[in-house]
Amino acid sequence: MMLPYTRETESQMQALYHRLPEKNRRLYAGVEASKLGHGGVSYIARLFQCSRTTILRGIQELDEEEVVDQDRNQKAGGGRRSVLEKQPDINDVFLQVVKEHTAGDSMNAQVKWTNLTRADIAGLLATQGFKVSRNIVRQLLKKHGYVKRKALKKSLPESM
């Protein structure tokens, strides 16, 4: 079994490895394995408790030109899908919930608002089986053309 580093150095390397984001872990493991030559990939895989495939991918990425935003850890499109995508029928339920609490501008038919807060709407949606955050409610309000109602502070003209 290959032991090119002291136990202390191995501990420091492991601590650094576990602090890094996913892509940087691959690259770091690739650099270390490349420095060691024959048997380096297996040694680093055991040291960092990762797969040999991860290290080989890191070595390959070292030779490629960087094309992805350097602050990104995952590929574009990764991550969880939005509630609005997973449950398209939430739109109909949302419109039913705010229907009784909707008002509009008599001068502009496109402008409408509700007297419910985002938390109120989230609570009403929860009773219909849709557990959503206030942020999702904000997105629904925007999607369906609701605006914030602002109090007007106009002074009335004085009659003489």
Coordinates of N, CA, C and O in Angstrom, one line a residue:
M1 N 0.8 -1.2 0.0 CA 0.0 0.0 0.0 C 0.9 1.2 0.0 O 1.8 1.3 0.8
M2 N 0.6 2.2 -0.8 CA 1.3 3.4 -1.0 C 1.1 4.4 0.1 O -0.1 4.6 0.5
L3 N 2.1 4.9 0.7 CA 2.0 5.9 1.8 C 3.0 7.1 1.6 O 4.0 7.2 2.3
P4 N 2.7 7.9 0.6 CA 3.6 9.0 0.3 C 3.6 10.2 1.2 O 4.5 11.0 1.3
Y5 N 2.5 10.3 2.0 CA 2.4 11.5 2.9 C 2.3 11.0 4.4 O 1.9 9.9 4.6
T6 N 2.7 11.8 5.3 CA 2.7 11.5 6.7 C 1.2 11.6 7.1 O 0.3 12.1 6.5
R7 N 0.9 11.0 8.3 CA -0.5 10.9 8.8 C -1.0 12.4 9.0 O -2.1 12.7 8.8
E8 N -0.1 13.2 9.5 CA -0.5 14.6 9.8 C -0.8 15.3 8.5 O -1.9 16.0 8.4
T9 N 0.0 15.1 7.4 CA -0.3 15.8 6.1 C -1.6 15.2 5.6 O -2.4 15.9 5.0
E10 N -1.8 13.9 5.7 CA -3.1 13.3 5.2 C -4.3 13.9 5.9 O -5.3 14.2 5.3
S11 N -4.2 14.1 7.2 CA -5.3 14.7 8.0 C -5.6 16.1 7.5 O -6.7 16.5 7.3
Q12 N -4.5 16.9 7.2 CA -4.7 18.3 6.7 C -5.4 18.2 5.3 O -6.2 19.0 5.0
M13 N -4.9 17.3 4.5 CA -5.5 17.2 3.1 C -6.9 16.8 3.2 O -7.8 17.3 2.4
Q14 N -7.3 15.9 4.1 CA -8.7 15.5 4.2 C -9.6 16.6 4.7 O -10.7 16.8 4.2
A15 N -9.0 17.4 5.7 CA -9.8 18.5 6.2 C -10.1 19.6 5.1 O -11.2 20.1 4.9
L16 N -9.1 19.8 4.2 CA -9.2 20.7 3.1 C -10.2 20.2 2.1 O -11.1 20.9 1.7
Y17 N -10.1 18.9 1.8 CA -10.9 18.3 0.8 C -12.4 18.4 1.2 O -13.3 18.7 0.3
H18 N -12.7 18.2 2.4 CA -14.1 18.2 2.9 C -14.7 19.6 3.0 O -15.9 19.8 3.1
R19 N -13.8 20.6 2.9 CA -14.3 22.0 3.0 C -14.6 22.6 1.6 O -15.3 23.6 1.5
L20 N -14.2 21.9 0.6 CA -14.3 22.4 -0.8 C -15.6 22.0 -1.4 O -16.2 21.0 -1.1
P21 N -16.1 22.9 -2.3 CA -17.3 22.5 -3.1 C -17.0 21.3 -4.0 O -15.9 21.0 -4.3
E22 N -18.1 20.7 -4.5 CA -18.0 19.5 -5.3 C -17.0 19.5 -6.4 O -16.1 18.7 -6.5
K23 N -17.0 20.5 -7.3 CA -16.1 20.6 -8.4 C -14.7 20.8 -8.0 O -13.8 20.1 -8.5
N24 N -14.5 21.6 -7.0 CA -13.1 21.9 -6.5 C -12.5 20.6 -5.8 O -11.3 20.4 -5.8
R25 N -13.4 19.8 -5.2 CA -12.9 18.5 -4.6 C -12.4 17.6 -5.7 O -11.3 17.0 -5.6
R26 N -13.1 17.5 -6.8 CA -12.6 16.7 -7.9 C -11.3 17.2 -8.5 O -10.4 16.4 -8.7
L27 N -11.2 18.5 -8.6 CA -9.9 19.1 -9.2 C -8.8 18.8 -8.2 O -7.7 18.5 -8.6
Y28 N -9.0 19.1 -6.9 CA -8.0 18.9 -5.9 C -7.5 17.4 -5.9 O -6.3 17.1 -5.9
A29 N -8.5 16.5 -5.9 CA -8.1 15.1 -5.9 C -7.4 14.7 -7.2 O -6.4 14.0 -7.1
G30 N -7.7 15.3 -8.3 CA -7.0 15.1 -9.5 C -5.6 15.6 -9.5 O -4.7 14.9 -10.0
V31 N -5.4 16.7 -8.9 CA -4.0 17.3 -8.8 C -3.2 16.4 -8.0 O -2.0 16.0 -8.3
E32 N -3.7 16.0 -6.8 CA -2.9 15.2 -5.9 C -2.6 13.8 -6.5 O -1.5 13.3 -6.4
A33 N -3.6 13.2 -7.2 CA -3.3 11.9 -7.8 C -2.3 12.0 -9.0 O -1.5 11.2 -9.1
S34 N -2.4 13.1 -9.7 CA -1.4 13.4 -10.8 C 0.0 13.5 -10.3 O 1.0 13.0 -10.9
K35 N 0.2 14.1 -9.1 CA 1.5 14.3 -8.6 C 2.1 13.0 -8.2 O 3.4 12.9 -8.2
L36 N 1.3 12.0 -7.8 CA 1.8 10.8 -7.3 C 2.2 9.7 -8.4 O 2.9 8.8 -8.1
G37 N 1.7 9.9 -9.6 CA 2.0 9.0 -10.6 C 1.3 7.6 -10.4 O 0.1 7.6 -10.0
H38 N 2.0 6.5 -10.8 CA 1.4 5.2 -10.7 C 0.9 4.9 -9.3 O 1.6 5.0 -8.3
G39 N -0.4 4.5 -9.2 CA -1.0 4.1 -7.9 C -1.6 5.3 -7.2 O -2.2 5.2 -6.1
G40 N -1.4 6.5 -7.7 CA -1.9 7.7 -7.1 C -3.4 7.8 -7.0 O -3.9 8.3 -6.0
V41 N -4.1 7.4 -8.1 CA -5.5 7.5 -8.1 C -6.1 6.6 -7.0 O -7.0 7.1 -6.2
S42 N -5.6 5.4 -6.9 CA -6.2 4.5 -5.8 C -5.9 5.0 -4.4 O -6.7 5.0 -3.5
Y43 N -4.7 5.5 -4.2 CA -4.3 6.1 -2.9 C -5.2 7.2 -2.5 O -5.7 7.3 -1.4
I44 N -5.3 8.2 -3.5 CA -6.2 9.4 -3.2 C -7.6 9.0 -3.0 O -8.3 9.5 -2.1
A45 N -8.1 8.0 -3.7 CA -9.5 7.5 -3.6 C -9.7 7.0 -2.2 O -10.7 7.3 -1.5
R46 N -8.7 6.2 -1.6 CA -8.8 5.7 -0.3 C -8.7 6.8 0.7 O -9.5 6.9 1.7
L47 N -7.8 7.8 0.5 CA -7.6 8.9 1.4 C -8.8 9.8 1.6 O -9.2 10.1 2.7
F48 N -9.4 10.1 0.5 CA -10.5 11.0 0.5 C -11.9 10.3 0.5 O -12.9 10.9 0.6
Q49 N -11.8 9.0 0.5 CA -13.0 8.2 0.5 C -14.0 8.6 -0.6 O -15.2 8.9 -0.4
C50 N -13.5 8.7 -1.8 CA -14.3 9.0 -3.0 C -14.0 8.0 -4.1 O -13.1 7.1 -3.9
S51 N -14.7 8.0 -5.2 CA -14.5 7.0 -6.2 C -13.4 7.3 -7.1 O -13.0 8.5 -7.3
R52 N -12.8 6.3 -7.7 CA -11.7 6.5 -8.7 C -12.2 7.3 -9.9 O -11.5 8.1 -10.4
T53 N -13.5 7.1 -10.2 CA -14.1 7.8 -11.3 C -14.1 9.3 -11.1 O -13.9 10.1 -12.0
T54 N -14.4 9.7 -9.9 CA -14.4 11.1 -9.5 C -13.0 11.7 -9.7 O -12.9 12.8 -10.3
I55 N -12.0 11.0 -9.3 CA -10.6 11.5 -9.4 C -10.2 11.6 -10.9 O -9.7 12.6 -11.4
L56 N -10.6 10.5 -11.7 CA -10.3 10.5 -13.1 C -11.0 11.7 -13.8 O -10.4 12.3 -14.7
R57 N -12.2 11.9 -13.4 CA -12.9 13.1 -14.0 C -12.3 14.4 -13.6 O -12.2 15.3 -14.5
G58 N -11.8 14.5 -12.4 CA -11.0 15.7 -12.0 C -9.8 15.9 -12.8 O -9.5 17.0 -13.2
I59 N -9.0 14.8 -13.1 CA -7.8 14.9 -13.9 C -8.2 15.4 -15.3 O -7.5 16.2 -15.9
Q60 N -9.3 14.8 -15.8 CA -9.7 15.2 -17.2 C -10.1 16.7 -17.2 O -9.8 17.4 -18.1
E61 N -10.8 17.1 -16.2 CA -11.3 18.5 -16.1 C -10.1 19.5 -16.0 O -10.2 20.6 -16.4
L62 N -9.0 19.0 -15.4 CA -7.8 19.9 -15.3 C -7.3 20.2 -16.7 O -6.7 21.3 -16.9
D63 N -7.4 19.3 -17.6 CA -6.9 19.5 -19.0 C -7.9 20.3 -19.8 O -7.5 20.8 -20.9
E64 N -9.1 20.5 -19.4 CA -10.1 21.2 -20.2 C -10.1 22.7 -19.9 O -9.7 23.1 -18.8
E65 N -10.5 23.5 -20.8 CA -10.7 24.9 -20.6 C -12.0 25.1 -19.8 O -13.0 24.5 -20.1
E66 N -11.9 26.0 -18.9 CA -13.1 26.4 -18.1 C -14.1 27.1 -18.9 O -13.8 28.1 -19.5
V67 N -15.3 26.6 -19.0 CA -16.4 27.2 -19.7 C -17.6 27.5 -18.9 O -18.4 28.3 -19.3
V68 N -17.7 27.0 -17.7 CA -18.8 27.2 -16.8 C -18.4 28.3 -15.8 O -17.3 28.5 -15.5
D69 N -19.4 29.1 -15.3 CA -19.2 30.1 -14.3 C -18.4 29.5 -13.2 O -18.8 28.4 -12.6
Q70 N -17.3 30.1 -12.7 CA -16.5 29.5 -11.7 C -17.1 29.4 -10.3 O -16.7 28.7 -9.5
D71 N -18.2 30.2 -10.1 CA -18.8 30.1 -8.8 C -19.9 29.0 -8.7 O -20.4 28.7 -7.7
R72 N -20.2 28.4 -9.9 CA -21.3 27.4 -9.9 C -20.7 26.0 -9.5 O -19.6 25.7 -9.9
N73 N -21.4 25.3 -8.7 CA -21.0 23.9 -8.3 C -21.7 22.9 -9.1 O -21.2 21.8 -9.2
Q74 N -22.9 23.1 -9.5 CA -23.7 22.1 -10.3 C -23.9 22.6 -11.7 O -23.7 23.8 -12.0
K75 N -24.3 21.7 -12.5 CA -24.6 22.0 -13.9 C -25.8 22.8 -13.9 O -26.7 22.7 -13.1
A76 N -26.0 23.6 -15.0 CA -27.2 24.4 -15.1 C -28.4 23.5 -15.2 O -28.4 22.4 -15.9
G77 N -29.5 23.8 -14.6 CA -30.7 23.0 -14.6 C -30.7 22.0 -13.4 O -31.7 21.3 -13.2
G78 N -29.7 21.9 -12.7 CA -29.6 21.0 -11.5 C -30.5 21.6 -10.4 O -30.9 22.8 -10.4
G79 N -30.8 20.8 -9.4 CA -31.5 21.3 -8.3 C -33.0 20.9 -8.3 O -33.4 20.2 -9.3
R80 N -33.7 21.3 -7.3 CA -35.1 20.9 -7.2 C -36.0 21.7 -8.1 O -35.7 22.9 -8.3
R81 N -37.0 21.1 -8.7 CA -38.0 21.8 -9.5 C -38.9 22.7 -8.6 O -39.2 22.3 -7.5
S82 N -39.4 23.8 -9.2 CA -40.2 24.7 -8.4 C -41.6 24.0 -8.2 O -42.1 23.2 -9.0
V83 N -42.3 24.4 -7.1 CA -43.6 24.0 -6.8 C -44.5 24.3 -8.0 O -45.4 23.5 -8.3
L84 N -44.3 25.5 -8.6 CA -45.2 25.9 -9.7 C -45.0 24.9 -10.9 O -46.0 24.8 -11.7
E85 N -43.9 24.3 -11.1 CA -43.7 23.3 -12.1 C -44.2 22.0 -11.8 O -44.8 21.3 -12.6
K86 N -44.0 21.6 -10.5 CA -44.4 20.3 -10.0 C -46.0 20.1 -9.9 O -46.5 19.1 -10.1
Q87 N -46.6 21.3 -9.6 CA -48.1 21.2 -9.3 C -48.7 22.3 -10.2 O -49.1 23.4 -9.6
P88 N -48.9 22.1 -11.4 CA -49.5 23.1 -12.3 C -50.9 23.5 -11.9 O -51.4 24.6 -12.2
D89 N -51.7 22.6 -11.2 CA -53.0 22.9 -10.8 C -53.1 23.9 -9.7 O -54.2 24.3 -9.3
I90 N -51.9 24.3 -9.1 CA -51.9 25.3 -8.0 C -52.4 26.6 -8.5 O -53.0 27.4 -7.8
N91 N -52.3 26.9 -9.8 CA -52.8 28.2 -10.4 C -54.3 28.3 -10.2 O -54.8 29.4 -9.8
D92 N -55.0 27.3 -10.5 CA -56.5 27.3 -10.4 C -56.9 27.5 -9.0 O -57.8 28.3 -8.6
V93 N -56.3 26.7 -8.1 CA -56.6 26.8 -6.6 C -56.3 28.2 -6.1 O -57.0 28.8 -5.4
F94 N -55.1 28.8 -6.5 CA -54.7 30.1 -6.1 C -55.8 31.1 -6.5 O -56.2 32.0 -5.7
L95 N -56.3 31.0 -7.8 CA -57.3 32.0 -8.3 C -58.6 31.9 -7.5 O -59.3 32.9 -7.3
Q96 N -58.9 30.6 -7.1 CA -60.2 30.4 -6.3 C -60.0 31.0 -4.9 O -60.9 31.6 -4.4
V97 N -58.8 30.9 -4.4 CA -58.6 31.4 -3.0 C -58.7 33.0 -3.0 O -59.3 33.5 -2.1
V98 N -58.1 33.6 -4.0 CA -58.1 35.1 -4.0 C -59.3 35.7 -4.6 O -59.5 36.9 -4.6
K99 N -60.2 34.9 -5.2 CA -61.3 35.4 -6.0 C -62.2 36.3 -5.1 O -62.6 37.4 -5.5
E100 N -62.5 35.9 -3.9 CA -63.4 36.7 -3.0 C -62.7 37.9 -2.4 O -63.4 38.7 -1.8
H101 N -61.4 38.0 -2.6 CA -60.6 39.0 -1.9 C -59.9 39.9 -3.0 O -58.9 40.5 -2.6
T102 N -60.4 39.9 -4.2 CA -59.8 40.7 -5.3 C -60.5 42.0 -5.5 O -61.8 42.0 -5.6
A103 N -59.8 43.0 -5.8 CA -60.4 44.3 -6.2 C -59.5 44.8 -7.4 O -58.5 44.3 -7.7
G104 N -60.0 45.9 -8.0 CA -59.3 46.4 -9.2 C -59.4 47.9 -9.3 O -60.1 48.5 -8.5
D105 N -58.7 48.4 -10.3 CA -58.7 49.8 -10.6 C -59.8 50.1 -11.6 O -59.8 49.5 -12.7
S106 N -60.8 51.0 -11.3 CA -61.8 51.3 -12.2 C -61.3 52.0 -13.5 O -62.0 51.9 -14.5
M107 N -60.2 52.6 -13.4 CA -59.6 53.3 -14.5 C -58.8 52.4 -15.4 O -58.6 52.6 -16.6
N108 N -58.3 51.2 -14.9 CA -57.5 50.3 -15.6 C -57.9 48.9 -15.3 O -57.6 48.4 -14.2
A109 N -58.5 48.2 -16.2 CA -59.0 46.8 -15.9 C -57.9 45.8 -15.7 O -58.1 44.8 -15.1
Q110 N -56.7 46.1 -16.2 CA -55.6 45.2 -16.0 C -55.0 45.2 -14.6 O -54.3 44.3 -14.2
V111 N -55.3 46.3 -13.8 CA -54.7 46.4 -12.5 C -55.7 45.8 -11.5 O -56.8 46.1 -11.4
K112 N -55.2 44.8 -10.7 CA -56.0 44.2 -9.7 C -55.1 43.9 -8.5 O -53.9 43.7 -8.6
W113 N -55.7 43.8 -7.3 CA -55.0 43.5 -6.1 C -55.9 42.8 -5.1 O -57.1 42.6 -5.4
T114 N -55.3 42.3 -4.1 CA -56.0 41.5 -3.0 C -55.7 42.1 -1.7 O -54.7 42.7 -1.5
N115 N -56.7 42.0 -0.8 CA -56.5 42.5 0.6 C -55.9 41.5 1.5 O -55.7 41.7 2.7
L116 N -55.6 40.3 1.0 CA -54.9 39.2 1.7 C -53.4 39.4 1.7 O -52.8 39.8 0.7
T117 N -52.8 39.1 2.8 CA -51.3 39.1 2.8 C -50.8 37.8 2.2 O -51.5 36.9 2.0
R118 N -49.5 37.8 1.9 CA -48.9 36.6 1.3 C -49.1 35.4 2.3 O -49.3 34.3 1.9
A119 N -48.9 35.7 3.6 CA -49.0 34.7 4.6 C -50.4 34.1 4.7 O -50.7 32.9 4.8
D120 N -51.4 35.0 4.5 CA -52.8 34.6 4.5 C -53.1 33.7 3.3 O -53.7 32.6 3.5
I121 N -52.6 34.1 2.2 CA -52.8 33.2 1.0 C -52.1 31.9 1.1 O -52.7 30.9 0.8
A122 N -50.9 31.9 1.7 CA -50.2 30.6 1.9 C -51.0 29.7 2.8 O -51.1 28.5 2.6
G123 N -51.6 30.3 3.9 CA -52.4 29.5 4.8 C -53.6 29.0 4.1 O -54.0 27.8 4.3
L124 N -54.3 29.8 3.3 CA -55.5 29.3 2.6 C -55.1 28.2 1.6 O -55.9 27.2 1.4
L125 N -54.0 28.3 0.9 CA -53.5 27.3 0.0 C -53.2 26.0 0.7 O -53.4 24.9 0.2
A126 N -52.7 26.1 2.0 CA -52.4 24.9 2.8 C -53.6 24.2 3.1 O -53.6 22.9 3.1
T127 N -54.7 24.9 3.3 CA -56.0 24.2 3.6 C -56.5 23.4 2.4 O -57.3 22.5 2.5
Q128 N -56.0 23.8 1.2 CA -56.4 23.2 0.0 C -55.4 22.1 -0.4 O -55.5 21.5 -1.5
G129 N -54.4 21.9 0.4 CA -53.4 20.8 0.2 C -52.1 21.2 -0.5 O -51.4 20.4 -1.0
F130 N -51.9 22.6 -0.6 CA -50.7 23.1 -1.2 C -49.9 23.8 -0.2 O -50.2 24.9 0.2
K131 N -48.8 23.2 0.3 CA -47.9 23.8 1.3 C -46.9 24.6 0.5 O -46.0 24.1 -0.1
V132 N -47.0 26.0 0.6 CA -46.2 26.8 -0.2 C -45.6 28.0 0.7 O -46.2 28.3 1.8
S133 N -44.5 28.5 0.3 CA -43.9 29.6 1.1 C -44.5 31.0 0.6 O -45.2 31.0 -0.4
R134 N -44.2 32.0 1.3 CA -44.7 33.3 0.9 C -44.0 33.8 -0.4 O -44.6 34.5 -1.2
N135 N -42.8 33.3 -0.6 CA -42.1 33.6 -1.9 C -42.9 33.0 -3.1 O -43.0 33.6 -4.1
I136 N -43.4 31.8 -2.9 CA -44.1 31.1 -4.0 C -45.4 31.9 -4.2 O -45.9 32.2 -5.4
V137 N -46.1 32.4 -3.1 CA -47.3 33.2 -3.3 C -46.9 34.5 -4.0 O -47.7 34.9 -4.9
R138 N -45.8 35.1 -3.7 CA -45.4 36.3 -4.4 C -45.3 36.0 -5.9 O -45.7 36.8 -6.8
Q139 N -44.7 34.9 -6.3 CA -44.5 34.5 -7.7 C -45.9 34.3 -8.3 O -46.1 34.7 -9.5
L140 N -46.8 33.7 -7.6 CA -48.2 33.5 -8.1 C -48.9 34.8 -8.4 O -49.6 35.0 -9.4
L141 N -48.8 35.7 -7.4 CA -49.4 37.0 -7.5 C -48.9 37.8 -8.8 O -49.6 38.3 -9.6
K142 N -47.5 37.7 -9.0 CA -46.9 38.4 -10.1 C -47.4 37.7 -11.4 O -47.7 38.4 -12.4
K143 N -47.4 36.4 -11.4 CA -47.8 35.6 -12.6 C -49.2 36.0 -13.1 O -49.5 36.0 -14.3
H144 N -50.1 36.2 -12.1 CA -51.5 36.4 -12.4 C -51.9 37.9 -12.4 O -53.0 38.3 -12.5
G145 N -50.9 38.8 -12.4 CA -51.1 40.2 -12.7 C -51.5 41.0 -11.4 O -52.0 42.1 -11.6
Y146 N -51.3 40.5 -10.2 CA -51.7 41.3 -9.0 C -50.6 42.2 -8.7 O -49.4 41.9 -8.9
V147 N -50.9 43.4 -8.2 CA -50.0 44.4 -7.9 C -50.2 44.8 -6.4 O -51.3 44.6 -5.8
K148 N -49.2 45.4 -5.8 CA -49.3 45.9 -4.5 C -50.2 47.2 -4.5 O -50.0 48.0 -5.3
R149 N -51.1 47.3 -3.6 CA -51.9 48.5 -3.6 C -51.2 49.5 -2.7 O -50.9 49.2 -1.5
K150 N -51.0 50.6 -3.2 CA -50.3 51.7 -2.5 C -51.3 52.8 -2.1 O -52.1 53.2 -2.9
A151 N -51.2 53.2 -0.9 CA -52.1 54.3 -0.4 C -51.7 55.6 -1.1 O -50.5 55.9 -1.2
L152 N -52.7 56.3 -1.6 CA -52.4 57.6 -2.2 C -52.5 58.7 -1.2 O -53.4 58.7 -0.4
K153 N -51.5 59.5 -1.3 CA -51.5 60.7 -0.4 C -51.7 62.0 -1.2 O -50.7 62.7 -1.4
K154 N -52.9 62.1 -1.7 CA -53.2 63.3 -2.5 C -53.9 64.3 -1.7 O -54.9 63.9 -1.0
S155 N -53.6 65.5 -1.8 CA -54.4 66.5 -1.1 C -55.5 66.9 -2.1 O -55.3 67.1 -3.3
L156 N -56.7 67.1 -1.6 CA -57.8 67.5 -2.4 C -57.8 69.0 -2.6 O -57.4 69.7 -1.7
P157 N -58.2 69.4 -3.8 CA -58.2 70.9 -4.1 C -59.2 71.6 -3.2 O -60.3 71.0 -3.0
E158 N -58.9 72.7 -2.7 CA -59.8 73.4 -1.8 C -60.8 74.2 -2.7 O -60.5 74.7 -3.7
S159 N -62.0 74.1 -2.3 CA -63.1 74.8 -3.0 C -63.2 76.2 -2.5 O -63.1 76.5 -1.3
M160 N -63.4 77.2 -3.4 CA -63.5 78.6 -3.0 C -64.8 79.1 -3.3 O -65.6 78.9 -4.0

